[in-house]
Amino acid sequence: ATPSMAISLGFGASGSIVNVDADGTEKLAKTGSGTATATKKGQENLVGGMPSVYVQVTVGEGRFGEGNGFVLGYDMGLGEASAKVVRSGQINKLAPEASEEGSFRGEARVSNLNTIYFETPGFTTAGLYARIGWSELDVETSEDLLTDDTIGDGSMDGTTYGFGFKKSLSGFQVKTEFNCTDFDTLSLTSGSGTVYTATPEVWAAKIGIGYNF
């Protein structure tokens, strides 16, 4: 490879503050008479810390400077964020014809926020760069519906957009980044036939340190 197309391999770790905003709906199963129940809407917010590790390939250091160039990488999230919900109202039992007034107590956890990303070179003396990525997120639920019903787990795909600042010295690189991920709608159906949907948006502020070989 020519000097302008020099390639380096880098590894690193980062820590993020993650805010998950999710708009959702709950549509109860039909009653025994076949009458459909109303759809309920709501919004939940989850906040948590999420460490991650990453590996990346940088191309073009000879042209853009040490640790700087076009980047293709993979970021693997290691933490999780969670939120608990307590609500009173009509609850479906396992049998479609059975429902009652009761309390819903549930918890949702998001984890394994993994992203394949592409970064531009850092420009200006601040090392300003842009990022686009393709992300996957796992969602786990736990419930106490007082009816032995369960919802289940799922996963979502989304697109990440962000910007940040990066600086390199003697092989070490520091990054600060702000990004947003728009995920597809997740739909989960409980054992009683109640359908839950959620469309999350994830905002993150992160700082990372790595080393390029």
Tab-separated table of C-alpha atoms in Angstrom:
chain	number	residue	atom	x	y	z
A	1	ALA	CA	0.000	0.000	0.000
A	2	THR	CA	1.108	3.564	-0.679
A	3	PRO	CA	1.773	5.791	2.357
A	4	SER	CA	-1.474	7.743	1.801
A	5	MET	CA	-3.424	4.473	2.013
A	6	ALA	CA	-1.722	3.164	5.173
A	7	ILE	CA	-3.968	0.804	7.142
A	8	SER	CA	-4.035	0.338	10.910
A	9	LEU	CA	-5.951	-1.974	13.225
A	10	GLY	CA	-7.282	-0.561	16.475
A	11	PHE	CA	-8.911	-1.810	19.661
A	12	GLY	CA	-10.514	0.133	22.476
A	13	ALA	CA	-13.142	0.490	25.177
A	14	SER	CA	-15.736	3.160	25.836
A	15	GLY	CA	-18.368	4.173	28.339
A	16	SER	CA	-21.745	5.688	27.453
A	17	ILE	CA	-24.679	7.343	29.134
A	18	VAL	CA	-27.699	5.985	27.271
A	19	ASN	CA	-31.205	7.434	27.207
A	20	VAL	CA	-33.936	5.281	25.628
A	21	ASP	CA	-37.252	6.953	24.711
A	22	ALA	CA	-39.918	4.469	23.621
A	23	ASP	CA	-43.418	5.199	22.366
A	24	GLY	CA	-45.599	2.113	22.768
A	25	THR	CA	-49.085	0.679	22.523
A	26	GLU	CA	-50.960	-2.085	24.326
A	27	LYS	CA	-53.885	-3.770	22.611
A	28	LEU	CA	-55.749	-6.272	24.772
A	29	ALA	CA	-57.060	-9.494	23.265
A	30	LYS	CA	-60.737	-9.670	22.314
A	31	THR	CA	-63.196	-10.578	25.019
A	32	GLY	CA	-65.300	-13.738	24.975
A	33	SER	CA	-68.083	-11.895	23.131
A	34	GLY	CA	-65.650	-11.006	20.374
A	35	THR	CA	-65.593	-7.325	21.215
A	36	ALA	CA	-62.226	-5.711	20.647
A	37	THR	CA	-60.819	-3.627	23.473
A	38	ALA	CA	-59.340	-0.168	23.094
A	39	THR	CA	-55.666	0.321	22.342
A	40	LYS	CA	-53.728	2.087	25.075
A	41	LYS	CA	-50.744	4.297	24.310
A	42	GLY	CA	-47.827	5.233	26.517
A	43	GLN	CA	-44.229	6.319	26.693
A	44	GLU	CA	-41.365	4.942	28.735
A	45	ASN	CA	-37.893	6.299	29.418
A	46	LEU	CA	-34.853	4.195	30.317
A	47	VAL	CA	-31.523	5.663	31.408
A	48	GLY	CA	-28.358	3.768	32.187
A	49	GLY	CA	-24.637	3.397	31.707
A	50	MET	CA	-23.410	1.089	28.969
A	51	PRO	CA	-19.743	0.136	28.542
A	52	SER	CA	-18.570	-1.296	25.247
A	53	VAL	CA	-15.498	-2.564	23.432
A	54	TYR	CA	-14.646	-1.967	19.803
A	55	VAL	CA	-12.355	-3.038	16.992
A	56	GLN	CA	-11.781	-0.939	13.895
A	57	VAL	CA	-9.736	-0.580	10.746
A	58	THR	CA	-8.466	2.874	9.754
A	59	VAL	CA	-7.464	3.667	6.169
A	60	GLY	CA	-5.591	6.780	5.046
A	61	GLU	CA	-3.364	7.735	7.995
A	62	GLY	CA	-0.631	8.760	5.561
A	63	ARG	CA	-2.901	11.460	4.177
A	64	PHE	CA	-4.951	12.514	7.209
A	65	GLY	CA	-2.438	12.012	10.018
A	66	GLU	CA	-1.774	9.561	12.837
A	67	GLY	CA	-4.867	7.603	13.868
A	68	ASN	CA	-6.972	9.545	11.383
A	69	GLY	CA	-8.717	8.357	8.230
A	70	PHE	CA	-11.785	6.494	7.053
A	71	VAL	CA	-12.862	3.967	9.684
A	72	LEU	CA	-14.861	0.739	9.559
A	73	GLY	CA	-15.524	-0.802	12.971
A	74	TYR	CA	-17.646	-2.937	15.263
A	75	ASP	CA	-18.785	-1.755	18.709
A	76	MET	CA	-20.123	-4.353	21.172
A	77	GLY	CA	-22.193	-3.109	24.121
A	78	LEU	CA	-21.701	-4.848	27.476
A	79	GLY	CA	-24.228	-3.169	29.796
A	80	GLU	CA	-27.986	-2.691	30.048
A	81	ALA	CA	-30.671	-0.159	30.973
A	82	SER	CA	-34.021	-0.982	32.557
A	83	ALA	CA	-37.381	0.511	33.549
A	84	LYS	CA	-40.224	-0.749	35.721
A	85	VAL	CA	-43.925	-0.213	35.039
A	86	VAL	CA	-46.824	-0.476	37.501
A	87	ARG	CA	-50.361	0.005	36.152
A	88	SER	CA	-53.860	-0.820	37.300
A	89	GLY	CA	-56.673	-1.597	34.885
A	90	GLN	CA	-58.101	-4.362	32.750
A	91	ILE	CA	-55.781	-7.350	32.408
A	92	ASN	CA	-56.228	-10.289	30.028
A	93	LYS	CA	-55.955	-13.762	31.480
A	94	LEU	CA	-54.482	-16.624	29.526
A	95	ALA	CA	-57.915	-17.562	28.167
A	96	PRO	CA	-59.051	-15.054	25.484
A	97	GLU	CA	-62.549	-14.856	26.992
A	98	ALA	CA	-61.287	-14.031	30.488
A	99	SER	CA	-60.242	-10.623	31.737
A	100	GLU	CA	-60.380	-8.808	35.031
A	101	GLU	CA	-59.383	-5.621	36.801
A	102	GLY	CA	-55.940	-6.023	38.293
A	103	SER	CA	-52.423	-4.716	38.502
A	104	PHE	CA	-49.713	-5.035	35.888
A	105	ARG	CA	-46.144	-4.982	37.136
A	106	GLY	CA	-43.494	-5.327	34.486
A	107	GLU	CA	-39.860	-4.585	33.767
A	108	ALA	CA	-38.131	-4.039	30.445
A	109	ARG	CA	-34.365	-4.315	29.998
A	110	VAL	CA	-32.368	-3.371	26.918
A	111	SER	CA	-28.905	-4.810	26.369
A	112	ASN	CA	-26.387	-5.936	23.743
A	113	LEU	CA	-26.385	-2.661	21.819
A	114	ASN	CA	-24.062	-3.725	19.001
A	115	THR	CA	-23.141	-1.490	16.070
A	116	ILE	CA	-21.269	-1.807	12.786
A	117	TYR	CA	-20.096	1.716	11.993
A	118	PHE	CA	-18.358	3.889	9.427
A	119	GLU	CA	-16.543	7.113	10.363
A	120	THR	CA	-15.166	9.954	8.297
A	121	PRO	CA	-11.678	11.286	8.943
A	122	GLY	CA	-11.421	13.896	11.681
A	123	PHE	CA	-11.354	17.442	10.329
A	124	THR	CA	-10.189	20.751	11.854
A	125	THR	CA	-7.810	20.890	14.782
A	126	ALA	CA	-10.589	19.454	16.990
A	127	GLY	CA	-10.719	16.212	14.964
A	128	LEU	CA	-14.423	16.571	14.148
A	129	TYR	CA	-15.863	13.448	12.478
A	130	ALA	CA	-19.241	12.048	11.433
A	131	ARG	CA	-20.500	8.503	12.008
A	132	ILE	CA	-23.207	6.306	10.529
A	133	GLY	CA	-23.925	2.785	11.743
A	134	TRP	CA	-26.286	-0.165	11.760
A	135	SER	CA	-27.287	-1.292	15.241
A	136	GLU	CA	-29.028	-4.203	16.972
A	137	LEU	CA	-30.583	-4.157	20.443
A	138	ASP	CA	-32.031	-6.972	22.606
A	139	VAL	CA	-35.142	-6.423	24.743
A	140	GLU	CA	-35.986	-8.675	27.702
A	141	THR	CA	-39.188	-8.450	29.747
A	142	SER	CA	-40.310	-9.806	33.094
A	143	GLU	CA	-43.922	-9.531	34.253
A	144	ASP	CA	-46.249	-10.137	37.166
A	145	LEU	CA	-49.712	-9.845	35.648
A	146	LEU	CA	-51.453	-11.738	38.480
A	147	THR	CA	-52.730	-14.004	35.700
A	148	ASP	CA	-49.685	-16.183	34.882
A	149	ASP	CA	-49.351	-14.414	31.528
A	150	THR	CA	-45.976	-13.631	29.905
A	151	ILE	CA	-44.850	-11.308	27.138
A	152	GLY	CA	-41.500	-12.637	25.966
A	153	ASP	CA	-38.341	-11.102	24.522
A	154	GLY	CA	-37.273	-9.687	21.183
A	155	SER	CA	-34.643	-7.729	19.265
A	156	MET	CA	-34.611	-4.671	17.020
A	157	ASP	CA	-32.512	-3.209	14.223
A	158	GLY	CA	-31.853	0.473	13.705
A	159	THR	CA	-29.717	3.152	12.063
A	160	THR	CA	-27.250	5.247	14.054
A	161	TYR	CA	-26.212	8.807	13.234
A	162	GLY	CA	-23.650	10.763	15.193
A	163	PHE	CA	-20.663	13.058	15.382
A	164	GLY	CA	-17.665	13.334	17.624
A	165	PHE	CA	-14.085	14.414	18.157
A	166	LYS	CA	-10.976	12.239	18.026
A	167	LYS	CA	-7.324	12.802	18.812
A	168	SER	CA	-4.338	10.454	18.505
A	169	LEU	CA	-0.829	10.442	19.963
A	170	SER	CA	1.819	7.696	19.989
A	171	GLY	CA	-0.739	5.080	18.903
A	172	PHE	CA	-3.337	5.973	21.555
A	173	GLN	CA	-6.623	7.527	20.501
A	174	VAL	CA	-9.338	9.294	22.502
A	175	LYS	CA	-12.855	9.763	21.154
A	176	THR	CA	-15.864	11.661	22.440
A	177	GLU	CA	-19.129	11.102	20.586
A	178	PHE	CA	-22.823	11.957	20.578
A	179	ASN	CA	-25.224	9.781	18.591
A	180	CYS	CA	-28.850	8.837	18.071
A	181	THR	CA	-30.251	5.490	16.913
A	182	ASP	CA	-33.714	5.136	15.376
A	183	PHE	CA	-34.952	1.566	15.814
A	184	ASP	CA	-37.669	-0.297	13.956
A	185	THR	CA	-40.932	-1.029	15.762
A	186	LEU	CA	-40.840	-4.057	18.070
A	187	SER	CA	-44.047	-6.101	18.435
A	188	LEU	CA	-44.516	-8.728	21.172
A	189	THR	CA	-47.625	-10.829	21.819
A	190	SER	CA	-48.397	-12.230	25.267
A	191	GLY	CA	-49.806	-15.680	25.941
A	192	SER	CA	-53.307	-14.212	26.258
A	193	GLY	CA	-53.107	-12.474	22.888
A	194	THR	CA	-52.394	-8.956	24.103
A	195	VAL	CA	-50.131	-7.166	21.605
A	196	TYR	CA	-47.440	-4.763	22.813
A	197	THR	CA	-45.511	-2.532	20.404
A	198	ALA	CA	-42.641	-0.149	21.032
A	199	THR	CA	-40.662	2.206	18.808
A	200	PRO	CA	-37.523	3.248	20.703
A	201	GLU	CA	-35.065	6.025	20.038
A	202	VAL	CA	-31.688	5.789	21.750
A	203	TRP	CA	-29.529	8.820	22.529
A	204	ALA	CA	-25.987	8.297	23.767
A	205	ALA	CA	-23.009	10.345	24.927
A	206	LYS	CA	-19.797	8.334	25.056
A	207	ILE	CA	-16.072	8.611	25.575
A	208	GLY	CA	-13.564	5.966	24.560
A	209	ILE	CA	-9.868	5.256	24.513
A	210	GLY	CA	-8.083	2.858	22.194
A	211	TYR	CA	-4.830	1.932	20.566
A	212	ASN	CA	-4.019	1.664	16.859
A	213	PHE	CA	-1.336	-0.752	15.675
